[in-house]
mmCIF file of C-alpha atoms in Angstrom:
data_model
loop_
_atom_site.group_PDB
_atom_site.id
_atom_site.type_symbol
_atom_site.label_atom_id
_atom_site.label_comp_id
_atom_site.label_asym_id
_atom_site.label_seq_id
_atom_site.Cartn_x
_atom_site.Cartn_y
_atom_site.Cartn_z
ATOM 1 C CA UNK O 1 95.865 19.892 113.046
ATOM 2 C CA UNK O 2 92.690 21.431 112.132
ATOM 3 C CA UNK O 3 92.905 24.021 114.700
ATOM 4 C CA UNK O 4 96.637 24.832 113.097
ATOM 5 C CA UNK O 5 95.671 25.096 109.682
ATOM 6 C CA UNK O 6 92.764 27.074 110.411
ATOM 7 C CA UNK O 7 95.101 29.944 112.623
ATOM 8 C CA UNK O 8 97.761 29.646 110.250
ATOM 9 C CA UNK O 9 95.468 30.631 107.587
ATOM 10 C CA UNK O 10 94.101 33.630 109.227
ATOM 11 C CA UNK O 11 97.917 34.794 109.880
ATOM 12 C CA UNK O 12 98.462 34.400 106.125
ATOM 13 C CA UNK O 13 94.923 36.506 105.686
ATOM 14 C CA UNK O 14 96.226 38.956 107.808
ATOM 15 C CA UNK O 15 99.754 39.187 106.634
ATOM 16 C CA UNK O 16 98.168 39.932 103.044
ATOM 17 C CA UNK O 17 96.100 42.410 104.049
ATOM 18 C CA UNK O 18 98.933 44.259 105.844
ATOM 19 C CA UNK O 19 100.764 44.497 102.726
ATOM 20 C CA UNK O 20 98.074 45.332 100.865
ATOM 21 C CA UNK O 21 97.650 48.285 103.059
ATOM 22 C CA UNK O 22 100.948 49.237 103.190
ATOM 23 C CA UNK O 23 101.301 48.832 99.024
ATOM 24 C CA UNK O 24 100.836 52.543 97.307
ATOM 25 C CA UNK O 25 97.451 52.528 95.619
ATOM 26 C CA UNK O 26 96.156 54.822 92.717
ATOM 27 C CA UNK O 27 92.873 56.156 92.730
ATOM 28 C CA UNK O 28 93.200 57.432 96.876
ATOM 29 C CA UNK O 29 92.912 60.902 95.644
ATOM 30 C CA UNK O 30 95.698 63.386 95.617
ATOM 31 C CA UNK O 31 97.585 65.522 98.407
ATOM 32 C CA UNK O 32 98.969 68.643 97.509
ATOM 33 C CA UNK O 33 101.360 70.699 99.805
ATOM 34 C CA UNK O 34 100.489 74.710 98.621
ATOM 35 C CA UNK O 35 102.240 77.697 99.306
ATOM 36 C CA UNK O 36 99.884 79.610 97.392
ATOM 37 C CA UNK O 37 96.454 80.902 99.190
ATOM 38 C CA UNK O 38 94.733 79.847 95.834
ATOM 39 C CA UNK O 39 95.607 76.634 96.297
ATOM 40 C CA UNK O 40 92.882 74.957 98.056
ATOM 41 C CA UNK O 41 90.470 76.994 95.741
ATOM 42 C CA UNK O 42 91.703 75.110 92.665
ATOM 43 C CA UNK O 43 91.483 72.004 94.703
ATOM 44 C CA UNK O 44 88.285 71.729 95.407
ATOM 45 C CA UNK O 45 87.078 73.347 91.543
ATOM 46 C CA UNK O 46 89.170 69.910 90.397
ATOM 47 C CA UNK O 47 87.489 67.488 92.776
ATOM 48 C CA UNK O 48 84.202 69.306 91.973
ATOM 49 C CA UNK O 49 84.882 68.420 88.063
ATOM 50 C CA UNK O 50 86.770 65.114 88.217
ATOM 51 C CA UNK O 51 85.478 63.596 91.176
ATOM 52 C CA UNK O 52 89.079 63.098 92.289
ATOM 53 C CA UNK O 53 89.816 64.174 95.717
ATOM 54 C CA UNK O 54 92.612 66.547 97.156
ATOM 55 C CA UNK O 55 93.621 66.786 100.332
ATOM 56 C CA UNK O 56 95.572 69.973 100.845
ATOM 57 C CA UNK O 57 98.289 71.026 102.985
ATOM 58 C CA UNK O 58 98.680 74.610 103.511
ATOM 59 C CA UNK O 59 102.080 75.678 104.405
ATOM 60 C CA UNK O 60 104.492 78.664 104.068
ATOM 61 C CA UNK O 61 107.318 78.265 101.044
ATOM 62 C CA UNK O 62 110.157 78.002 103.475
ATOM 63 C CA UNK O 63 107.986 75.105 105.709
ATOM 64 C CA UNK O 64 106.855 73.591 102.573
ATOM 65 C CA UNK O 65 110.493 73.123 100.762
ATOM 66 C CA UNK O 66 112.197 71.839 104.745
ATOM 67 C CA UNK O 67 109.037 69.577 104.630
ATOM 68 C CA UNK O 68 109.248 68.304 101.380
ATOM 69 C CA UNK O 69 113.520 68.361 101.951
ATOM 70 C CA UNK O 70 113.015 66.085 105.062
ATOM 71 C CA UNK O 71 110.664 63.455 103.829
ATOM 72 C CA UNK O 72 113.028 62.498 101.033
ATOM 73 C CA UNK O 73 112.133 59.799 98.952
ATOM 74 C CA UNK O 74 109.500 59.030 100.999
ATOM 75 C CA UNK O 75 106.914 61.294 100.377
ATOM 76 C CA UNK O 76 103.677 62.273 102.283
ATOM 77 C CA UNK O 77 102.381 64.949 99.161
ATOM 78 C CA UNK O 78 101.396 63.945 95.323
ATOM 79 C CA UNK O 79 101.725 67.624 94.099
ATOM 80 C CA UNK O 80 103.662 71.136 95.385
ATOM 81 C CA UNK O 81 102.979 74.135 94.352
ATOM 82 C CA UNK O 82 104.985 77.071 95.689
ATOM 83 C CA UNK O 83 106.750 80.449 94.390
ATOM 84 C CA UNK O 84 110.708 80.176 93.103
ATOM 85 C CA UNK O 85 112.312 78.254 90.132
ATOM 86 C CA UNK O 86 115.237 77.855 91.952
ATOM 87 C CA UNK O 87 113.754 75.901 94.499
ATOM 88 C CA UNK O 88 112.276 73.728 91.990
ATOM 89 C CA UNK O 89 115.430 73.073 90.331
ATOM 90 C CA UNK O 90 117.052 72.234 93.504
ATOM 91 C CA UNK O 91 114.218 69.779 94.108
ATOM 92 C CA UNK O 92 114.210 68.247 90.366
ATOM 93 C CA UNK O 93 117.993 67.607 90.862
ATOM 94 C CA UNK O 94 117.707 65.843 94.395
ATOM 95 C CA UNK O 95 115.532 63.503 92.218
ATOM 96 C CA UNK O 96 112.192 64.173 93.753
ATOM 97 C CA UNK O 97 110.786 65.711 91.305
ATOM 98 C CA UNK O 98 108.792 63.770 88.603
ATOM 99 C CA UNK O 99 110.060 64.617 84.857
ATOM 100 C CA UNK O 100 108.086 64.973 81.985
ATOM 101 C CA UNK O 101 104.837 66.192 83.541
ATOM 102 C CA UNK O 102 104.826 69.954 82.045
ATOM 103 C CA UNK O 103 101.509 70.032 79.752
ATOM 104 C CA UNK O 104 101.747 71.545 76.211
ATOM 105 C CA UNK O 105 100.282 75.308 76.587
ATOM 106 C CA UNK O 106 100.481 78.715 74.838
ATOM 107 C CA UNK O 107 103.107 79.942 76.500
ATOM 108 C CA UNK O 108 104.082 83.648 76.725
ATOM 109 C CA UNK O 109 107.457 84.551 75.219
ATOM 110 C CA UNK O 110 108.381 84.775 79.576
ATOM 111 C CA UNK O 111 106.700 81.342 80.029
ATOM 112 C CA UNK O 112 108.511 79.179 77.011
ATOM 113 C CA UNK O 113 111.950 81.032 78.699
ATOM 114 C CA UNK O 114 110.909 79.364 82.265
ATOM 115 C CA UNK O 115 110.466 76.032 81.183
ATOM 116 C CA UNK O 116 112.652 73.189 82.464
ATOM 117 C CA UNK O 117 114.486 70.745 80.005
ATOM 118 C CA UNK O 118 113.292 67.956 81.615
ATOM 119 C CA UNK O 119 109.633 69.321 81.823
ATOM 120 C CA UNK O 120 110.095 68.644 85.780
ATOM 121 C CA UNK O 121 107.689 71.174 86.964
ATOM 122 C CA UNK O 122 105.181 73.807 85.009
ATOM 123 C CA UNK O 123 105.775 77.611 85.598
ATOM 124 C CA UNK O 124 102.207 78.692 86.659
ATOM 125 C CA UNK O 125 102.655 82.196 86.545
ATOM 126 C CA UNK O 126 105.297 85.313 87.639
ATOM 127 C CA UNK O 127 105.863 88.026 90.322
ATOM 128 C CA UNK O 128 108.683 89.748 91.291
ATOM 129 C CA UNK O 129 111.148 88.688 93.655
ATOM 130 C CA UNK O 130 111.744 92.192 94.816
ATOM 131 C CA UNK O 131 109.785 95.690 95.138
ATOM 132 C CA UNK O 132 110.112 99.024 96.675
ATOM 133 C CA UNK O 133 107.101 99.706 99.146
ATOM 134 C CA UNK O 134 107.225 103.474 100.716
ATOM 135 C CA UNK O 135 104.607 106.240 101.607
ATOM 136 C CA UNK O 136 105.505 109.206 99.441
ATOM 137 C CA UNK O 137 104.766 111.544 102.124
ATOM 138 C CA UNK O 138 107.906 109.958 104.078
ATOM 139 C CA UNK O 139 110.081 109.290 100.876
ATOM 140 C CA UNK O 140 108.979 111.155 98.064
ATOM 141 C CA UNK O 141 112.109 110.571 96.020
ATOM 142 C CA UNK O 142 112.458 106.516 96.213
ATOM 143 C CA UNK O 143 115.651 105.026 94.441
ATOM 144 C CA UNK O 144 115.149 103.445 91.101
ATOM 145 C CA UNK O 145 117.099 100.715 91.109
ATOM 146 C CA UNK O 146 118.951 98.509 93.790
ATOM 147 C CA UNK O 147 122.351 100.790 94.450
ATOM 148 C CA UNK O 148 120.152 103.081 95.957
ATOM 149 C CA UNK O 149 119.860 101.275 99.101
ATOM 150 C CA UNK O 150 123.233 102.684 99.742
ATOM 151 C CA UNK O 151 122.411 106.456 100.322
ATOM 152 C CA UNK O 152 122.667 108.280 103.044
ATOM 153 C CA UNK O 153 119.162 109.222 103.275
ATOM 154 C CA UNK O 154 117.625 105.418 103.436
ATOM 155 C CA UNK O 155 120.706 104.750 106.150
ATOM 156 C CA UNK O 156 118.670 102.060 108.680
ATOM 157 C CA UNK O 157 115.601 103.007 107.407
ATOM 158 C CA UNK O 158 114.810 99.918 104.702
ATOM 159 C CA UNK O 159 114.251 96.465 105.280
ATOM 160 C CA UNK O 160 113.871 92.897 103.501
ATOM 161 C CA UNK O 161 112.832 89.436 104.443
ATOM 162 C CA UNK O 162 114.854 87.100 105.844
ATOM 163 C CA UNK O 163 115.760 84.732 102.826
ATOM 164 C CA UNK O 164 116.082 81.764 105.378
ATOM 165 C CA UNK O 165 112.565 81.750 106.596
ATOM 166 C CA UNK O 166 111.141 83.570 103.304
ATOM 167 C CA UNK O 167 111.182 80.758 100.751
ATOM 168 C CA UNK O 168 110.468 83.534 97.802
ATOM 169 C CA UNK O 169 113.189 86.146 99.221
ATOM 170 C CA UNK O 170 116.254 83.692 98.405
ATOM 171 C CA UNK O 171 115.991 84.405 94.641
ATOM 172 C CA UNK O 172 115.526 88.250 95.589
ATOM 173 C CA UNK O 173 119.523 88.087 97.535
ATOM 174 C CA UNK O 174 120.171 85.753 94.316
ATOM 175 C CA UNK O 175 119.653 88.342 91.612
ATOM 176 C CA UNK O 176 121.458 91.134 93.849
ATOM 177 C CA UNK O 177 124.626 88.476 94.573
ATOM 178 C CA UNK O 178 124.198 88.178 90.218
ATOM 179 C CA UNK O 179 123.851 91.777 89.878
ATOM 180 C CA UNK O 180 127.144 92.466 91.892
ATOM 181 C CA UNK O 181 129.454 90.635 90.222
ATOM 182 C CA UNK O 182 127.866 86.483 90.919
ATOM 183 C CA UNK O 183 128.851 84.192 93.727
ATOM 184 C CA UNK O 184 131.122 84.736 95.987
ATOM 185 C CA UNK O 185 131.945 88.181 94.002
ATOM 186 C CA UNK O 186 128.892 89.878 95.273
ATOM 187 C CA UNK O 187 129.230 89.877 98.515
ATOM 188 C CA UNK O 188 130.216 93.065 99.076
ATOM 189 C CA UNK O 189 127.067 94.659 97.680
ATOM 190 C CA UNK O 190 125.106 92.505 100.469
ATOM 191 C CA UNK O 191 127.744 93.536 103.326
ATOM 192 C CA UNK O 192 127.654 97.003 102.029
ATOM 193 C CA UNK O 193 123.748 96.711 102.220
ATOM 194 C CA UNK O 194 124.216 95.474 105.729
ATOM 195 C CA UNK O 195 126.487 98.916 106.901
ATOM 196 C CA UNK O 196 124.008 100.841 105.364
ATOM 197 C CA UNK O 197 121.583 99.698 108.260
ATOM 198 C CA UNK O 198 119.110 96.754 106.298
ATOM 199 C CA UNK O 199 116.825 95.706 108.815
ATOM 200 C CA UNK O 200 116.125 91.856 108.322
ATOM 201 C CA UNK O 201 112.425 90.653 109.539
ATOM 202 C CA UNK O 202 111.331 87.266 109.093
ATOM 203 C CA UNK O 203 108.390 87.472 106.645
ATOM 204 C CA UNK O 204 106.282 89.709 104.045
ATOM 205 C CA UNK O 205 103.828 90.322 106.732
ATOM 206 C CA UNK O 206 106.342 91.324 109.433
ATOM 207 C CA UNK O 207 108.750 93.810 107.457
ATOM 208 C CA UNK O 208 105.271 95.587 105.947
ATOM 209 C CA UNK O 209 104.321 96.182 109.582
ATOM 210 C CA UNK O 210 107.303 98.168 110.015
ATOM 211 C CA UNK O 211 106.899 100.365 107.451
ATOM 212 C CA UNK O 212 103.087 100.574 108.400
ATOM 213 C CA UNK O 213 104.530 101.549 112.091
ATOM 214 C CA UNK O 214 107.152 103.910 110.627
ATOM 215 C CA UNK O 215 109.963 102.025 111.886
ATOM 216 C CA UNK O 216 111.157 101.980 108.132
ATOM 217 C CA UNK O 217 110.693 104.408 105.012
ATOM 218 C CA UNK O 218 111.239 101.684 102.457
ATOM 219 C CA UNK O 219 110.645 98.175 102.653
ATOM 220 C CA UNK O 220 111.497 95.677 99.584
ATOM 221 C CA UNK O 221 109.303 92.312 99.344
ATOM 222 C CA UNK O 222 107.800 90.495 96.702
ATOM 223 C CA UNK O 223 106.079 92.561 94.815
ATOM 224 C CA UNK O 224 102.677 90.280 95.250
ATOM 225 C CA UNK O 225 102.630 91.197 98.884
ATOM 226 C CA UNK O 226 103.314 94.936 97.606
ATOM 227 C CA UNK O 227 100.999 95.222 95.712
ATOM 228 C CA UNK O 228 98.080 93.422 97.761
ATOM 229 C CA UNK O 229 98.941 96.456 100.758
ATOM 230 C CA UNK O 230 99.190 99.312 98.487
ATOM 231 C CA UNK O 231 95.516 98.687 97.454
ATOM 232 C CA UNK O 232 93.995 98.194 100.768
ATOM 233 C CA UNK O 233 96.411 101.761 101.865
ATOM 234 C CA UNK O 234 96.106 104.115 99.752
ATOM 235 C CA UNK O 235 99.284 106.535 101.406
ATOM 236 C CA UNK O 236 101.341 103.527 100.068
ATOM 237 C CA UNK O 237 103.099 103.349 96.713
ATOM 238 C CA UNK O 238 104.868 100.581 94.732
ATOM 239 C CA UNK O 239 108.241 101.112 92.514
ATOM 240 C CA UNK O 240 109.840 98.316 90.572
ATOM 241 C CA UNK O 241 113.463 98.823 90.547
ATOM 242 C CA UNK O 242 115.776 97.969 87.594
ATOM 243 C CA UNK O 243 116.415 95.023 87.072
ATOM 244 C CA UNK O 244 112.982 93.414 88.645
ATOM 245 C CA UNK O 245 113.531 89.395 88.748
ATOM 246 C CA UNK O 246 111.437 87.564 87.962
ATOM 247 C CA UNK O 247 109.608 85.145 89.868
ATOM 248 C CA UNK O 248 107.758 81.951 89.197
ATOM 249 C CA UNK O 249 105.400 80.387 91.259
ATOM 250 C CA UNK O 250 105.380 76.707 90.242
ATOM 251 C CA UNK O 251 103.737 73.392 90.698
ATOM 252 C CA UNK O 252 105.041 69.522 90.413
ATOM 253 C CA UNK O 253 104.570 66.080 90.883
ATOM 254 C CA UNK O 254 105.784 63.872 93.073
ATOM 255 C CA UNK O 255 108.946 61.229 91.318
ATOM 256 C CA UNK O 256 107.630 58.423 93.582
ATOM 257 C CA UNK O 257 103.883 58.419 91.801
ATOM 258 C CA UNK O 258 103.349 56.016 88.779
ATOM 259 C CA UNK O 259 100.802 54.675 87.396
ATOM 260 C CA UNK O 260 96.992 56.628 87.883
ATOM 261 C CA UNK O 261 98.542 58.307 90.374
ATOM 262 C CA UNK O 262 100.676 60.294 88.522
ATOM 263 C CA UNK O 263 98.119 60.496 85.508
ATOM 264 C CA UNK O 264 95.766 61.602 87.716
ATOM 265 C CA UNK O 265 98.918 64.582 89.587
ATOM 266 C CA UNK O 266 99.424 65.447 85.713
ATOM 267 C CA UNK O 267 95.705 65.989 85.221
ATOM 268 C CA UNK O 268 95.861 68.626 88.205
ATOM 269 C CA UNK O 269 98.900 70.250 86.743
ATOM 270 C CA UNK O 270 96.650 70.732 82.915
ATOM 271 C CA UNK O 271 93.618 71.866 85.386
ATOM 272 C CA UNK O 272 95.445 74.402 87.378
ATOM 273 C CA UNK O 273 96.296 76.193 83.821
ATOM 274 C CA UNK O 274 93.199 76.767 82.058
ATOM 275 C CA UNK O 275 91.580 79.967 81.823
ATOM 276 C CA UNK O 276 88.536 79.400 83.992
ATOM 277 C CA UNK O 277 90.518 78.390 86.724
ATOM 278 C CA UNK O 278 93.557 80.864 85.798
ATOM 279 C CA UNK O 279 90.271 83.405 86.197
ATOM 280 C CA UNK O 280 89.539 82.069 89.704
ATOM 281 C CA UNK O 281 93.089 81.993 90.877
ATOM 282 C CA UNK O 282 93.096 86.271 89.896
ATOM 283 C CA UNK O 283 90.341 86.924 91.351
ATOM 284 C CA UNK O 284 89.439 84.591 94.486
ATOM 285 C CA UNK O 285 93.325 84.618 96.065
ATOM 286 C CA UNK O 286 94.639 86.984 98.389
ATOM 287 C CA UNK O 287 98.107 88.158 97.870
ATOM 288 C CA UNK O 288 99.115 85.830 95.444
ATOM 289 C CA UNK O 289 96.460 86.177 93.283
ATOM 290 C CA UNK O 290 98.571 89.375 92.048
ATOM 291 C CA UNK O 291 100.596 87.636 89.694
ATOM 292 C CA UNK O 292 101.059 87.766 85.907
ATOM 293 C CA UNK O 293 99.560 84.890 83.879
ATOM 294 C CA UNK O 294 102.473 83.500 81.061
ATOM 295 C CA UNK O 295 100.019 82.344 78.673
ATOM 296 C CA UNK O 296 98.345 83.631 75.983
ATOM 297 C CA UNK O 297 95.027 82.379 76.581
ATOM 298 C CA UNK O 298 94.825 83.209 80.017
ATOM 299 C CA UNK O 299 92.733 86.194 81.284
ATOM 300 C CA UNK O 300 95.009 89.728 82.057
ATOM 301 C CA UNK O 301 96.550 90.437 85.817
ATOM 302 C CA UNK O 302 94.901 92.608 88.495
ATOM 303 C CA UNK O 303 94.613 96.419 86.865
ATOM 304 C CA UNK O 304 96.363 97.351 89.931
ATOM 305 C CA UNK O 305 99.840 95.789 88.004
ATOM 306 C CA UNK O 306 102.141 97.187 84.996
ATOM 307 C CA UNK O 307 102.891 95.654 82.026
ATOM 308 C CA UNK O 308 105.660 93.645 82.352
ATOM 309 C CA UNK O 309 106.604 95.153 78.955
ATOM 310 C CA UNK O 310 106.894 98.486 80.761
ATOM 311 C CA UNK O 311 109.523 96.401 83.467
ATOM 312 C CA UNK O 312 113.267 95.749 83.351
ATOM 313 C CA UNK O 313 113.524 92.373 84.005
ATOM 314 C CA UNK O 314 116.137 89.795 84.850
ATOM 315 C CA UNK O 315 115.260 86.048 85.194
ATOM 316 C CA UNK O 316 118.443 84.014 86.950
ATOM 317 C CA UNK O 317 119.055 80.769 85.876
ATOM 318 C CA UNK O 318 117.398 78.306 88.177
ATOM 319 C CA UNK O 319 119.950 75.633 87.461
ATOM 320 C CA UNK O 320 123.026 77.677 88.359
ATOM 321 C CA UNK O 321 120.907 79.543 91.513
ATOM 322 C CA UNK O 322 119.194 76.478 92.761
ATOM 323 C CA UNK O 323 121.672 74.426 94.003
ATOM 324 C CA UNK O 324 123.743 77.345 95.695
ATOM 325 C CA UNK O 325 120.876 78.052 98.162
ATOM 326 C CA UNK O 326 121.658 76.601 101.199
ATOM 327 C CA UNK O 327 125.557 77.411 100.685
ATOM 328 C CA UNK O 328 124.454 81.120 100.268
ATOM 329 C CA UNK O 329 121.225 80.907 103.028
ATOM 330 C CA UNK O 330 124.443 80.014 105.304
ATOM 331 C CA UNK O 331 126.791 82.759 104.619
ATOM 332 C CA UNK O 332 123.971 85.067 105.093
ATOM 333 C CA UNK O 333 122.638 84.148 108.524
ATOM 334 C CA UNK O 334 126.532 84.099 109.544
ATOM 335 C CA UNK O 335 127.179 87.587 108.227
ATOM 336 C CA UNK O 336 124.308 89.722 106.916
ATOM 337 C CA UNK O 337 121.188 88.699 108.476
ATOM 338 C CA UNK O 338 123.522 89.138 111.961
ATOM 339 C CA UNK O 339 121.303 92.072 113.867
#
């Protein structure tokens, strides 16, 4: 009897320690999933300070948003942080995304415009969806706005991203399906686009090699990547074409945290905003470091950028855009993205 008392209570031991293990616990640190190269930089400046540590998952927006899409309400990450409203929205209205967690700031006229209702996720700063890249040697007269693609003298000689791969190229096809008349109106912009020769390649990286290479004489990505090429070649030049839209790069917390958890996701959110580490995300980030901050106390953009006073811009409702995505993502790689 002995012997049976004393195994059944090292079964009980050990079945309590199994749920304790599987039981989500506060105060394990945080894990963010980043699509922006800053990212882990503003991790490790918040561990440094708080003593709270982040693991973080680098990953590109389109493998971030099918990660985050597949693991449901059972999520591996704390925190995202990734370029495109839309997304966001999409995200916020799948119900993984944790209300209420958008930290009082002073917000740019552009920033209080980007905020959702719900508070769902913070707007860290802007780029635009879509630039014109092109050596003025090749093209010295670029268009100035988007129905220029159509001429006769870019015919097969300008590309994009694909939107399907691209995470931040979706709202770029967005505001030209908007511009065109909406959804399904605008179509027939995109198709015309399409006769005119668009080459599709998958990335930023990928469709700025072939313009490098001269397979292209215009290429349009976000203007982030753009920008970060023109001023490492200086035969390159940037135009923003009217309407620009505008695009935020954002960060959120997980629904399924509570508790210190979430207080602690919240606290990384407030951190990631400040002007010391607004200062460290300009100036120790690659590409995406060429953003513009949206509030007033943060320090100005790279000199390399224009006012966005000086830009026509067009910001498309991430609550109407959002949810269309993969409906539109599908009609595109069934008609235009089709090489």
């Amino acid at each position: 009897m002995k012997k049976l008392a004393i195994v059944g209570m090292i079964l009980a031991a050990a079945l309590g320690l199994s749920l304790w293990l599987l039981m989500p616990r506060s105060g394990q640190g945080l894990v963010l999933y980043s699509a922006v190269d800053y990212g882990p930089g503003v991790a490790r400046a918040f561990t440094k300070q708080t003593g709270i540590p982040v693991k973080v998952v680098e990953l590109s927006t389109g493998a971030l948003l099918a990660r985050v899409s597949a693991e449901g309400q059972r999520p591996s990450w704390s925190l995202v942080w990734f370029d495109g409203d839309q997304a966001a929205a999409a995200l916020d209205r799948a119900g993984l995304l944790a209300p209420h967690t958008l930290p009082t700031l002073p917000w740019t006229a552009l920033g209080r415009s980007l905020l959702p209702a719900d508070g769902s996720y913070t707007p860290t700063g802007v780029t635009l969806a879509g630039v014109f890249i092109y050596r003025p040697k090749v093209l010295p007269d670029p268009p100035d706005g988007w129905r220029g693609l159509l001429s006769p003298a870019l015919a097969g000689k300008f590309g994009m991203n694909n939107p399907t791969i691209s995470g931040p190229t979706y709202p770029l096809f967005a505001g030209l399906l908007a511009q065109s008349g909406g959804w399904p109106r605008g179509q027939a912009f995109l198709l015309a686009l399409k006769k005119n020769g668009l080459h599709i390649y998958p990335k930023n990286t990928n469709t700025l090699a072939a313009l490098r290479a001269g397979d292209i004489k215009l290429a349009v990505t976000q203007s982030s990547a753009a920008w970060n090429v023109a001023k490492k070649d200086p035969g390159l030049d940037v135009r923003v074409p009217k309407p620009a839209f505008v695009l935020p790069s954002v960060v959120a917390v997980a629904a399924t945290l509570r508790g210190k958890a979430r207080a602690e996701a919240k606290q990384f959110v407030r951190f990631a905003m400040l002007p010391a580490v607004q200062k460290l995300r300009l100036t120790k980030g690659g590409p995406d470091s060429f953003y513009w901050p949206i509030t007033t106390d943060a320090p100005p953009p790279r000199k390399i950028l224009p006012p966005l006073s000086s830009l026509s811009l067009e910001r498309l409702d991430p609550t109407t855009w959002g949810p269309r995505e993969a409906a539109i993502n599908d009609w595109l790689d069934k008609t235009v993205l089709m090489q």
